[in-house]
Coordinates of C-alpha atoms in Angstrom, one line a residue:
M1 CA -73.4 8.3 -7.7
I2 CA -71.1 5.2 -7.6
E3 CA -72.8 2.0 -8.5
H4 CA -72.7 -1.0 -6.3
S5 CA -69.2 -2.6 -6.6
Q6 CA -68.6 -6.1 -7.9
I7 CA -66.0 -8.0 -5.9
A8 CA -64.3 -11.1 -7.2
V9 CA -64.1 -13.4 -4.2
S10 CA -63.6 -17.1 -4.1
A11 CA -66.5 -19.2 -2.7
P12 CA -66.6 -18.6 1.1
S13 CA -65.7 -21.5 3.3
N14 CA -67.8 -22.1 6.5
A15 CA -64.7 -22.6 8.5
P16 CA -61.8 -20.2 7.8
Q17 CA -58.4 -21.8 7.9
Q18 CA -56.4 -18.6 8.5
W19 CA -56.8 -14.9 9.5
H20 CA -57.4 -13.6 6.0
D21 CA -60.1 -16.2 5.3
I22 CA -62.5 -14.7 7.8
D23 CA -65.7 -13.4 6.4
W24 CA -66.1 -10.2 8.3
Y25 CA -69.6 -9.5 7.1
R26 CA -70.8 -12.7 8.6
V27 CA -68.8 -12.2 11.8
Q28 CA -70.3 -8.7 12.4
R29 CA -73.8 -10.0 11.5
N30 CA -73.5 -12.9 13.9
V31 CA -72.3 -10.8 16.8
R32 CA -74.8 -8.0 16.2
A33 CA -77.7 -10.5 16.1
M34 CA -76.7 -11.9 19.5
Q35 CA -76.2 -8.4 21.0
I36 CA -79.7 -7.4 19.9
R37 CA -81.1 -10.5 21.6
I38 CA -79.2 -9.6 24.8
A39 CA -80.5 -6.1 24.8
K40 CA -84.1 -7.4 24.2
A41 CA -83.8 -9.8 27.1
C42 CA -82.4 -7.0 29.3
R43 CA -85.3 -4.6 28.4
E44 CA -87.7 -7.5 29.4
G45 CA -85.9 -8.0 32.7
N46 CA -85.1 -11.7 31.8
W47 CA -81.7 -11.9 33.4
R48 CA -81.4 -15.7 33.2
R49 CA -81.8 -15.3 29.4
V50 CA -79.3 -12.4 29.4
K51 CA -76.7 -14.6 31.1
A52 CA -77.2 -17.5 28.8
L53 CA -76.9 -15.3 25.7
Q54 CA -73.8 -13.6 27.1
R55 CA -72.2 -17.1 27.6
M56 CA -73.1 -18.1 24.0
L57 CA -71.6 -14.9 22.6
T58 CA -68.3 -15.0 24.5
R59 CA -67.8 -18.6 23.5
S60 CA -68.6 -17.9 19.8
R61 CA -65.8 -17.8 17.2
S62 CA -67.2 -14.7 15.6
A63 CA -66.9 -12.7 18.9
R64 CA -63.4 -14.0 19.4
Y65 CA -62.4 -12.9 15.9
L66 CA -63.9 -9.5 16.5
A67 CA -62.2 -9.0 19.9
V68 CA -58.7 -9.8 18.4
R69 CA -59.5 -7.5 15.5
R70 CA -60.3 -4.6 17.8
V71 CA -57.1 -4.8 19.9
T72 CA -54.9 -5.2 16.8
E73 CA -56.4 -2.3 15.0
N74 CA -56.8 0.4 17.7
Q75 CA -54.2 3.0 18.7
G76 CA -52.6 0.8 21.3
K77 CA -51.8 -2.1 18.9
R78 CA -48.1 -1.3 19.2
T79 CA -48.0 -0.9 23.0
A80 CA -47.1 -4.2 24.7
G81 CA -48.0 -5.3 28.2
V82 CA -45.7 -6.8 30.8
D83 CA -45.1 -9.8 28.6
R84 CA -43.8 -7.6 25.7
V85 CA -45.9 -9.6 23.2
L86 CA -47.6 -7.9 20.2
W87 CA -49.9 -9.6 17.7
D88 CA -48.5 -8.0 14.5
T89 CA -48.8 -10.9 12.0
P90 CA -51.9 -12.6 10.6
D91 CA -50.6 -15.9 12.1
A92 CA -50.3 -14.4 15.6
K93 CA -53.8 -13.0 15.4
W94 CA -55.2 -16.4 14.2
K95 CA -53.6 -18.2 17.1
A96 CA -54.7 -15.5 19.5
A97 CA -58.3 -15.8 18.5
D98 CA -58.1 -19.6 19.0
G99 CA -56.6 -19.2 22.4
L100 CA -59.3 -16.8 23.9
K101 CA -60.9 -19.2 26.4
R102 CA -62.4 -18.7 29.8
H103 CA -61.1 -22.1 31.1
G104 CA -57.7 -21.7 32.7
Y105 CA -57.6 -18.0 31.9
K106 CA -55.3 -16.0 34.3
P107 CA -54.7 -12.3 33.6
R108 CA -51.2 -10.9 33.9
P109 CA -50.5 -7.8 36.0
L110 CA -50.8 -4.4 34.3
R111 CA -47.8 -2.4 33.2
R112 CA -48.0 1.0 34.9
V113 CA -47.2 4.1 32.8
F114 CA -47.9 7.8 33.6
I115 CA -49.1 10.4 31.1
P116 CA -49.1 14.2 31.9
K117 CA -52.4 16.0 32.7
S118 CA -53.2 19.6 31.8
N119 CA -52.8 20.7 35.4
G120 CA -49.2 19.5 35.6
K121 CA -49.9 16.3 37.5
E122 CA -49.7 12.8 36.0
R123 CA -52.5 10.3 35.2
P124 CA -51.7 6.7 35.9
L125 CA -52.5 4.2 33.1
G126 CA -52.5 0.4 33.3
I127 CA -51.4 -1.4 30.1
P128 CA -52.8 -4.9 30.0
T129 CA -51.2 -7.6 27.8
M130 CA -52.7 -8.3 24.4
T131 CA -54.4 -11.4 25.7
D132 CA -56.0 -9.5 28.5
R133 CA -57.1 -6.7 26.2
A134 CA -58.7 -9.2 23.8
M135 CA -60.5 -11.0 26.7
Q136 CA -61.8 -7.6 27.9
A137 CA -62.9 -6.7 24.3
L138 CA -64.6 -10.2 24.1
Y139 CA -66.6 -9.7 27.3
L140 CA -67.3 -6.1 26.4
L141 CA -69.2 -7.3 23.3
A142 CA -71.6 -9.1 25.7
L143 CA -71.7 -6.3 28.2
A144 CA -72.2 -3.3 25.9
P145 CA -75.9 -4.1 25.0
I146 CA -76.7 -4.0 28.7
A147 CA -74.7 -0.9 29.4
E148 CA -76.5 0.9 26.6
T149 CA -80.0 -0.4 27.6
T150 CA -79.7 0.4 31.3
G151 CA -77.6 3.6 31.0
D152 CA -78.9 7.0 32.1
P153 CA -80.6 8.9 29.2
N154 CA -78.3 11.9 29.7
S155 CA -75.0 10.1 30.2
Y156 CA -72.8 10.8 27.1
G157 CA -69.3 9.6 27.8
F158 CA -67.8 6.5 26.2
R159 CA -71.1 5.5 24.6
I160 CA -71.9 4.6 21.0
E161 CA -72.5 7.7 18.8
R162 CA -72.6 10.0 21.9
S163 CA -70.2 12.9 22.4
T164 CA -69.2 15.9 24.4
A165 CA -71.3 18.0 22.0
D166 CA -74.4 16.0 22.9
A167 CA -73.8 16.7 26.6
M168 CA -73.4 20.4 25.7
G169 CA -76.6 20.3 23.7
Q170 CA -78.5 18.8 26.6
L171 CA -77.2 21.5 28.9
F172 CA -78.4 24.2 26.4
V173 CA -81.9 22.6 26.5
C174 CA -81.8 22.6 30.3
L175 CA -80.5 26.2 30.9
S176 CA -81.3 28.4 27.9
K177 CA -84.9 29.3 28.5
R178 CA -86.0 32.3 30.5
L179 CA -87.6 30.1 33.1
S180 CA -84.8 27.4 33.1
A181 CA -83.0 26.4 36.3
K182 CA -80.8 29.2 37.7
W183 CA -78.4 27.1 39.9
V184 CA -75.9 24.4 38.9
L185 CA -74.1 21.9 41.1
E186 CA -70.8 21.5 39.3
A187 CA -69.4 18.2 40.6
D188 CA -66.1 16.4 40.3
I189 CA -65.4 12.8 41.6
K190 CA -62.1 12.4 43.3
G191 CA -60.0 9.8 41.4
C192 CA -63.0 8.0 40.1
F193 CA -61.2 5.2 38.2
D194 CA -58.8 4.5 41.2
H195 CA -61.4 4.2 44.0
I196 CA -64.3 2.2 42.6
N197 CA -65.3 -0.5 45.1
H198 CA -64.5 -4.0 43.8
D199 CA -67.2 -5.8 45.7
W200 CA -69.9 -3.4 44.4
L201 CA -68.7 -4.0 40.8
I202 CA -68.6 -7.8 41.2
H203 CA -72.2 -7.8 42.7
H204 CA -73.8 -5.3 40.3
V205 CA -72.2 -5.6 36.9
P206 CA -74.0 -8.3 34.8
T207 CA -70.9 -10.1 33.4
D208 CA -68.9 -13.3 34.3
K209 CA -68.1 -12.7 38.0
M210 CA -65.0 -14.9 38.0
V211 CA -63.4 -13.3 35.0
L212 CA -64.2 -9.8 36.3
R213 CA -62.7 -10.6 39.7
K214 CA -59.5 -11.8 38.1
W215 CA -59.2 -8.5 36.1
L216 CA -59.8 -6.3 39.1
K217 CA -57.3 -8.2 41.3
A218 CA -54.6 -8.7 38.6
G219 CA -52.2 -6.1 40.2
V220 CA -49.8 -3.6 38.7
I221 CA -46.1 -3.8 38.0
H222 CA -44.4 -0.4 38.6
K223 CA -40.6 -0.1 38.7
G224 CA -40.3 -3.9 38.8
Q225 CA -42.5 -4.2 41.9
L226 CA -45.9 -6.0 41.9
Q227 CA -48.5 -3.9 43.7
A228 CA -51.9 -5.2 44.7
T229 CA -55.1 -3.6 43.3
D230 CA -57.7 -3.4 46.0
A231 CA -59.9 -0.8 44.4
G232 CA -60.6 0.9 41.1
T233 CA -60.6 -0.2 37.5
P234 CA -57.4 0.6 35.6
Q235 CA -57.4 3.5 33.1
G236 CA -56.1 1.9 30.0
G237 CA -58.3 -1.3 30.0
I238 CA -60.8 -1.6 27.1
I239 CA -63.6 -2.4 29.4
S240 CA -62.8 0.2 32.1
P241 CA -64.8 3.1 30.7
T242 CA -67.9 0.9 30.4
L243 CA -67.5 -0.4 34.0
A244 CA -67.1 3.2 35.3
N245 CA -70.2 4.2 33.4
M246 CA -72.2 1.3 34.9
V247 CA -71.0 2.4 38.4
L248 CA -72.4 5.9 37.9
D249 CA -75.5 4.9 36.0
G250 CA -78.6 5.6 38.2
L251 CA -77.3 9.0 39.2
E252 CA -79.9 10.6 37.0
T253 CA -82.8 8.1 37.3
Q254 CA -82.5 7.3 41.0
L255 CA -82.1 10.9 42.0
K256 CA -85.4 11.7 40.2
Q257 CA -87.0 8.7 41.9
H258 CA -85.7 9.8 45.3
L259 CA -87.1 13.4 44.9
G260 CA -90.2 12.2 43.1
V261 CA -90.5 12.6 39.3
T262 CA -93.1 15.4 39.6
R263 CA -91.2 17.3 42.3
A264 CA -87.9 16.9 40.5
K265 CA -89.5 18.5 37.4
K266 CA -90.9 21.3 39.5
L267 CA -87.4 21.9 41.1
K268 CA -85.9 21.8 37.6
I269 CA -83.5 19.0 38.5
N270 CA -81.6 17.8 35.4
V271 CA -78.4 15.6 35.4
V272 CA -76.0 15.8 32.5
R273 CA -73.0 13.4 32.8
Y274 CA -70.0 12.8 30.6
A275 CA -68.0 9.8 32.1
D276 CA -67.1 10.9 35.7
D277 CA -67.8 14.6 35.1
F278 CA -71.4 15.8 35.7
V279 CA -73.5 18.8 36.5
I280 CA -76.9 18.9 38.2
T281 CA -79.3 21.9 37.6
G282 CA -81.8 23.1 40.1
E283 CA -84.2 25.9 40.9
S284 CA -82.5 27.0 44.1
K285 CA -79.1 26.8 45.8
E286 CA -80.8 25.4 49.0
V287 CA -82.2 22.4 47.2
L288 CA -78.9 21.6 45.5
D289 CA -76.9 22.1 48.8
S290 CA -79.2 20.5 51.3
E291 CA -81.0 17.7 49.4
V292 CA -79.2 16.9 46.1
K293 CA -75.5 17.0 47.1
P294 CA -76.0 14.8 50.3
W295 CA -77.9 12.3 48.2
V296 CA -75.2 12.3 45.5
E297 CA -72.5 11.8 48.2
Q298 CA -74.4 8.8 49.7
F299 CA -74.9 7.4 46.2
L300 CA -71.2 7.6 45.5
A301 CA -70.1 6.4 49.0
V302 CA -71.8 3.0 48.4
R303 CA -69.6 2.6 45.3
G304 CA -66.4 3.6 47.1
L305 CA -66.3 7.1 45.6
Q306 CA -66.5 10.7 46.9
L307 CA -66.8 14.2 45.6
S308 CA -63.7 16.4 45.4
P309 CA -64.4 19.2 47.9
E310 CA -62.1 21.7 46.0
K311 CA -63.7 21.1 42.6
T312 CA -67.4 20.7 43.6
H313 CA -69.4 24.0 43.8
V314 CA -72.9 25.3 43.5
V315 CA -72.9 28.3 41.2
H316 CA -75.5 30.7 39.7
I317 CA -75.9 30.6 35.9
D318 CA -75.1 34.3 35.8
E319 CA -71.6 33.5 37.3
G320 CA -71.2 30.7 34.9
F321 CA -69.3 27.4 35.1
D322 CA -66.9 25.3 33.0
F323 CA -67.8 21.9 31.7
L324 CA -66.0 19.8 29.0
G325 CA -63.8 22.7 27.8
W326 CA -66.7 25.2 27.5
N327 CA -67.9 28.0 29.7
F328 CA -71.7 28.1 30.2
R329 CA -73.0 31.5 31.4
K330 CA -76.0 33.8 31.0
Y331 CA -75.5 37.4 30.0
G332 CA -78.6 39.5 30.5
G333 CA -80.7 36.4 30.5
K334 CA -79.2 34.9 27.4
L335 CA -77.2 31.7 27.7
L336 CA -73.9 31.8 25.8
I337 CA -71.6 28.8 25.6
K338 CA -67.9 29.7 24.8
P339 CA -64.6 27.9 24.9
S340 CA -63.4 28.1 28.5
K341 CA -60.3 30.1 29.3
K342 CA -58.6 27.0 30.7
N343 CA -59.2 25.1 27.4
V344 CA -57.9 28.1 25.3
K345 CA -54.7 28.4 27.4
A346 CA -54.0 24.7 27.3
F347 CA -54.4 24.6 23.5
Y348 CA -52.2 27.6 23.0
R349 CA -49.5 26.1 25.2
K350 CA -49.7 22.9 23.0
A351 CA -49.5 24.8 19.7
K352 CA -46.7 27.1 21.0
E353 CA -44.7 24.0 22.1
V354 CA -45.0 22.5 18.6
I355 CA -43.7 25.7 17.1
S356 CA -40.8 26.2 19.6
T357 CA -39.6 22.6 19.5
N358 CA -39.5 22.6 15.6
K359 CA -37.2 25.6 15.1
A360 CA -35.3 23.9 12.3
V361 CA -38.0 22.2 10.2
T362 CA -39.2 23.6 6.9
Q363 CA -42.3 25.8 6.8
E364 CA -44.2 23.1 4.9
D365 CA -43.5 20.6 7.7
L366 CA -44.5 23.0 10.4
I367 CA -47.8 23.8 8.6
R368 CA -48.4 20.0 8.3
L369 CA -47.8 19.6 12.1
L370 CA -50.1 22.5 13.1
N371 CA -53.0 22.1 10.7
P372 CA -54.5 18.9 12.2
M373 CA -54.3 20.4 15.7
L374 CA -55.9 23.7 14.6
R375 CA -58.7 21.8 12.7
G376 CA -59.3 19.5 15.6
W377 CA -59.6 22.4 18.1
A378 CA -61.8 24.4 15.6
S379 CA -64.1 21.4 15.1
Y380 CA -64.5 20.8 18.8
H381 CA -65.7 24.4 19.4
Q382 CA -67.6 24.7 16.2
P383 CA -71.1 24.3 17.8
V384 CA -70.6 27.1 20.3
V385 CA -69.9 30.9 20.4
A386 CA -66.3 30.7 19.4
K387 CA -65.6 33.4 16.8
K388 CA -63.9 35.7 19.2
A389 CA -61.8 32.8 20.7
Y390 CA -60.8 31.8 17.1
S391 CA -59.8 35.3 16.2
R392 CA -57.7 35.7 19.4
M393 CA -56.0 32.3 18.9
D394 CA -55.2 33.1 15.2
F395 CA -53.4 36.3 16.4
Q396 CA -51.5 34.5 19.2
I397 CA -50.3 31.8 16.8
F398 CA -49.3 34.4 14.3
Q399 CA -47.2 36.1 16.9
A400 CA -45.5 32.7 17.8
L401 CA -44.9 32.1 14.1
W402 CA -43.5 35.6 13.5
R403 CA -41.0 34.9 16.4
W404 CA -40.2 31.5 14.8
A405 CA -39.5 33.2 11.4
K406 CA -37.4 36.0 12.9
R407 CA -35.2 33.6 14.9
R408 CA -34.3 31.7 11.7
H409 CA -33.0 34.8 9.9
P410 CA -31.4 37.1 12.5
N411 CA -29.4 39.0 9.7
K412 CA -32.4 39.6 7.4
S413 CA -34.7 42.6 7.3
L414 CA -38.3 42.2 8.7
D415 CA -39.7 42.9 5.2
W416 CA -37.6 40.1 3.7
I417 CA -38.8 37.7 6.4
R418 CA -42.4 38.7 5.9
K419 CA -42.2 38.1 2.1
K420 CA -40.5 34.7 2.6
Y421 CA -43.1 33.3 5.0
F422 CA -46.3 35.3 4.8
Q423 CA -48.4 36.1 1.7
L424 CA -51.5 38.1 0.7
I425 CA -54.2 35.6 -0.1
E426 CA -57.9 36.4 -0.9
G427 CA -57.6 39.8 0.6
R428 CA -56.0 38.6 3.8
N429 CA -52.5 39.8 4.8
W430 CA -49.9 37.8 6.7
V431 CA -51.1 34.3 5.7
F432 CA -48.5 31.8 6.8
C433 CA -48.1 30.0 3.5
T434 CA -45.6 28.4 1.1
T435 CA -45.7 27.2 -2.5
L436 CA -44.2 23.8 -3.6
L437 CA -43.6 22.2 -7.0
T438 CA -45.3 18.8 -7.4
E439 CA -43.9 15.9 -9.3
T440 CA -45.9 16.9 -12.4
G441 CA -44.5 20.4 -12.2
D442 CA -47.6 22.1 -10.9
K443 CA -47.5 24.6 -8.1
E444 CA -49.2 23.5 -4.8
E445 CA -50.0 26.0 -2.1
I446 CA -49.7 24.9 1.5
R447 CA -51.1 27.4 4.0
L448 CA -51.8 27.4 7.7
Y449 CA -55.4 26.7 8.6
T450 CA -57.3 29.9 9.7
L451 CA -59.4 29.3 12.8
E452 CA -61.5 32.4 12.1
A453 CA -62.7 30.9 8.8
T454 CA -64.4 28.0 10.6
P455 CA -68.2 28.4 10.3
I456 CA -70.2 28.1 13.5
E457 CA -72.6 25.2 13.1
R458 CA -75.3 24.2 15.6
H459 CA -74.9 20.6 16.8
R460 CA -77.9 18.2 16.4
K461 CA -78.2 16.5 19.7
I462 CA -78.7 12.7 19.9
S463 CA -81.9 11.6 21.6
G464 CA -81.3 10.5 25.2
E465 CA -83.4 7.4 24.5
Y466 CA -81.2 6.2 21.6
N467 CA -80.1 2.6 22.0
P468 CA -77.8 1.2 19.2
F469 CA -78.9 -2.3 20.0
D470 CA -82.7 -1.6 19.5
P471 CA -83.7 -2.6 15.9
S472 CA -86.5 0.1 15.9
M473 CA -83.7 2.8 16.2
E474 CA -81.5 1.4 13.5
E475 CA -82.4 4.0 10.9
M476 CA -81.8 6.8 13.4
G477 CA -78.4 5.2 14.2
E478 CA -77.4 5.0 10.5
K479 CA -78.3 8.7 9.9
L480 CA -76.3 9.7 13.0
R481 CA -73.3 7.6 11.9
M482 CA -73.3 9.0 8.4
S483 CA -73.8 12.7 9.4
R484 CA -71.1 12.5 12.1
M485 CA -68.6 10.7 9.9
L486 CA -69.2 13.3 7.1
G487 CA -68.6 16.0 9.7
K488 CA -65.3 14.5 10.6
L489 CA -64.3 14.2 6.9
K490 CA -65.3 17.8 5.9
Y491 CA -61.7 18.8 5.5
R492 CA -61.0 15.7 3.3
K493 CA -63.4 16.3 0.4
Q494 CA -62.3 13.4 -1.8
V495 CA -62.5 10.9 1.1
S496 CA -65.9 12.4 2.0
N497 CA -67.1 11.9 -1.6
L498 CA -66.0 8.3 -1.6
F499 CA -67.6 7.7 1.8
Q500 CA -71.0 9.2 0.6
S501 CA -71.0 7.3 -2.6
Q502 CA -70.3 4.0 -0.8
K503 CA -73.1 4.8 1.7
G504 CA -70.5 4.7 4.5
L505 CA -69.8 1.0 3.9
C506 CA -66.6 -0.9 3.2
L507 CA -66.8 -2.3 -0.4
L508 CA -65.3 -5.6 0.6
C509 CA -67.1 -6.7 3.8
K510 CA -70.2 -4.3 3.5
N511 CA -69.8 -3.3 7.1
P512 CA -69.9 0.4 8.2
I513 CA -66.7 2.5 8.1
T514 CA -66.4 4.4 11.4
S515 CA -63.8 6.4 13.3
E516 CA -63.0 3.3 15.3
T517 CA -62.5 1.0 12.3
G518 CA -60.6 3.6 10.3
W519 CA -60.3 3.2 6.5
H520 CA -57.7 2.7 3.7
D521 CA -57.9 4.7 0.5
H522 CA -57.4 1.8 -2.0
H523 CA -56.4 2.2 -5.7
I524 CA -58.2 -0.4 -7.9
I525 CA -55.4 -0.2 -10.5
Y526 CA -52.2 0.3 -8.6
R527 CA -50.3 3.5 -9.2
S528 CA -47.2 1.4 -10.0
Q529 CA -49.3 -0.1 -12.8
G530 CA -50.4 3.2 -14.2
G531 CA -53.6 3.8 -12.1
G532 CA -54.5 7.4 -11.5
D533 CA -55.6 9.2 -8.4
S534 CA -59.1 10.0 -9.8
L535 CA -62.0 9.0 -7.6
S536 CA -63.2 6.5 -10.2
N537 CA -60.0 4.5 -9.4
R538 CA -60.3 4.6 -5.6
V539 CA -62.5 3.0 -3.0
L540 CA -62.5 3.0 0.8
L541 CA -61.9 -0.3 2.6
H542 CA -61.3 -1.2 6.2
P543 CA -57.6 -1.6 6.9
I544 CA -58.1 -5.3 7.7
C545 CA -60.1 -5.8 4.5
H546 CA -57.4 -4.1 2.5
Q547 CA -54.9 -6.6 3.9
Q548 CA -57.3 -9.4 3.1
L549 CA -57.7 -8.1 -0.4
H550 CA -53.9 -8.3 -1.0
A551 CA -53.3 -11.6 0.9
R552 CA -56.0 -13.4 -1.2
G553 CA -55.5 -11.6 -4.5
L554 CA -59.1 -10.2 -4.5
T555 CA -60.2 -7.4 -6.9
V556 CA -62.7 -4.6 -6.5
N557 CA -64.3 -3.2 -9.6
K558 CA -66.3 0.0 -9.5
P559 CA -68.0 1.0 -12.7
A560 CA -68.6 4.7 -12.2
P561 CA -68.2 8.0 -13.9
D562 CA -64.9 9.8 -13.5
F563 CA -65.1 12.5 -10.8
G564 CA -61.8 14.0 -11.9
G565 CA -59.3 14.4 -9.3

């Protein structure tokens, strides 16, 4: 194991003078302590205290630093709003954090862009300015503890440490037994993000009403024209998924109260929701059609929403239904969860497009383009019955690659093409593979990832009661975070070893490394100064901590045995 690192850091100042002076350990600790207090007041129903603590948090320097850090490190950091401003320097970030104030704040309209959907239609996105994103991130820090505390137990979308696999696991629990519910209401909300009632949001979401109203009414600029926003929360805003979740929270708990908890249990009513997609199980078609569906429609109508008639159905479990890219169906009384046909077709189209649009690239480059896609798709379906789908997809991709190879060499024999692009490896014929010479003169084999080699692993579902802001559940949360991050790093063994040896913490700020924060693989002795690539010369740091280390001339020492590498 790697011993605890020693870090040479100058004596911390209570008041940082620039962006790289910020003590991120203290910042995270301050914000988390306040969030835990907000969640506690929320559980106790002390809403005056909640409001006071939220005000304190949104006005604190620590929260402002964290809000700016979030919007300058996420995927949208290079996407500007209508003002075309980006915060891409430490000085810009420092000034931005100082300027995040409620007094005099006026959000700018959103920049409208469209992204393609799998059905050929387009999804509208609203891109806020950096200032508006940071303000949303700031107020989200104060809203998240309430959203997690009051959220439905079986709501899994856009929540901390919850995933689609957890929603799938819960449905398996609800449907897999012999005496489980036989009927399922498969529901779809029509344009959920676009139609949420603003008045309902302002009256029911426990956040600063004035700031929330300003965000909702900011408007959208499309093709140079300002359009009013009278309903909905813009897809693209940092706070939008949490607002949408809070609009739909109560679907599970209130439905069971409406039916009566004992009766709901007898009727086998279970609600599983992922963002705006949800299914409700029931013992009979009549109950779902005549009692549950009308109640759901009324619940949604109050919030300005309605079910999509074309996509909402009541189906028998023997017929099966699709949810989150999987097909759930009983065969002879046994529930099998498989990748849905629609998901398989969409993935193949995407992979085929990469192959057909990269006709002239080298084999190595094509493999490097395809492998992350293949691993991602394989990982998503790893907890379900996917071996047959993997095998079929491997064959379809092989056919596409064979066409790609033949097109490049129209005057060569098929045997010559096969020998150039495909090899026999570990008893497997036709492996799409190439061999390169490294700088040291060694041979490096680069091969296409084989889906069929992915082992099927049962997913351990998160408890529906888990609350990341409840100190009594902190140990559960740590185990979850570590196991899920290690799952994501399974194809990167060296990074996984470093992550485990550091107990999942950044060695500079001692805060957790997560998918959201990302990481930088830092060489203690730089390669330009003769440092090697062995694990004893490398540590994982947050990207911002890595910048801080260079800006302030800090060093990280890690006395540890050499792992080799």
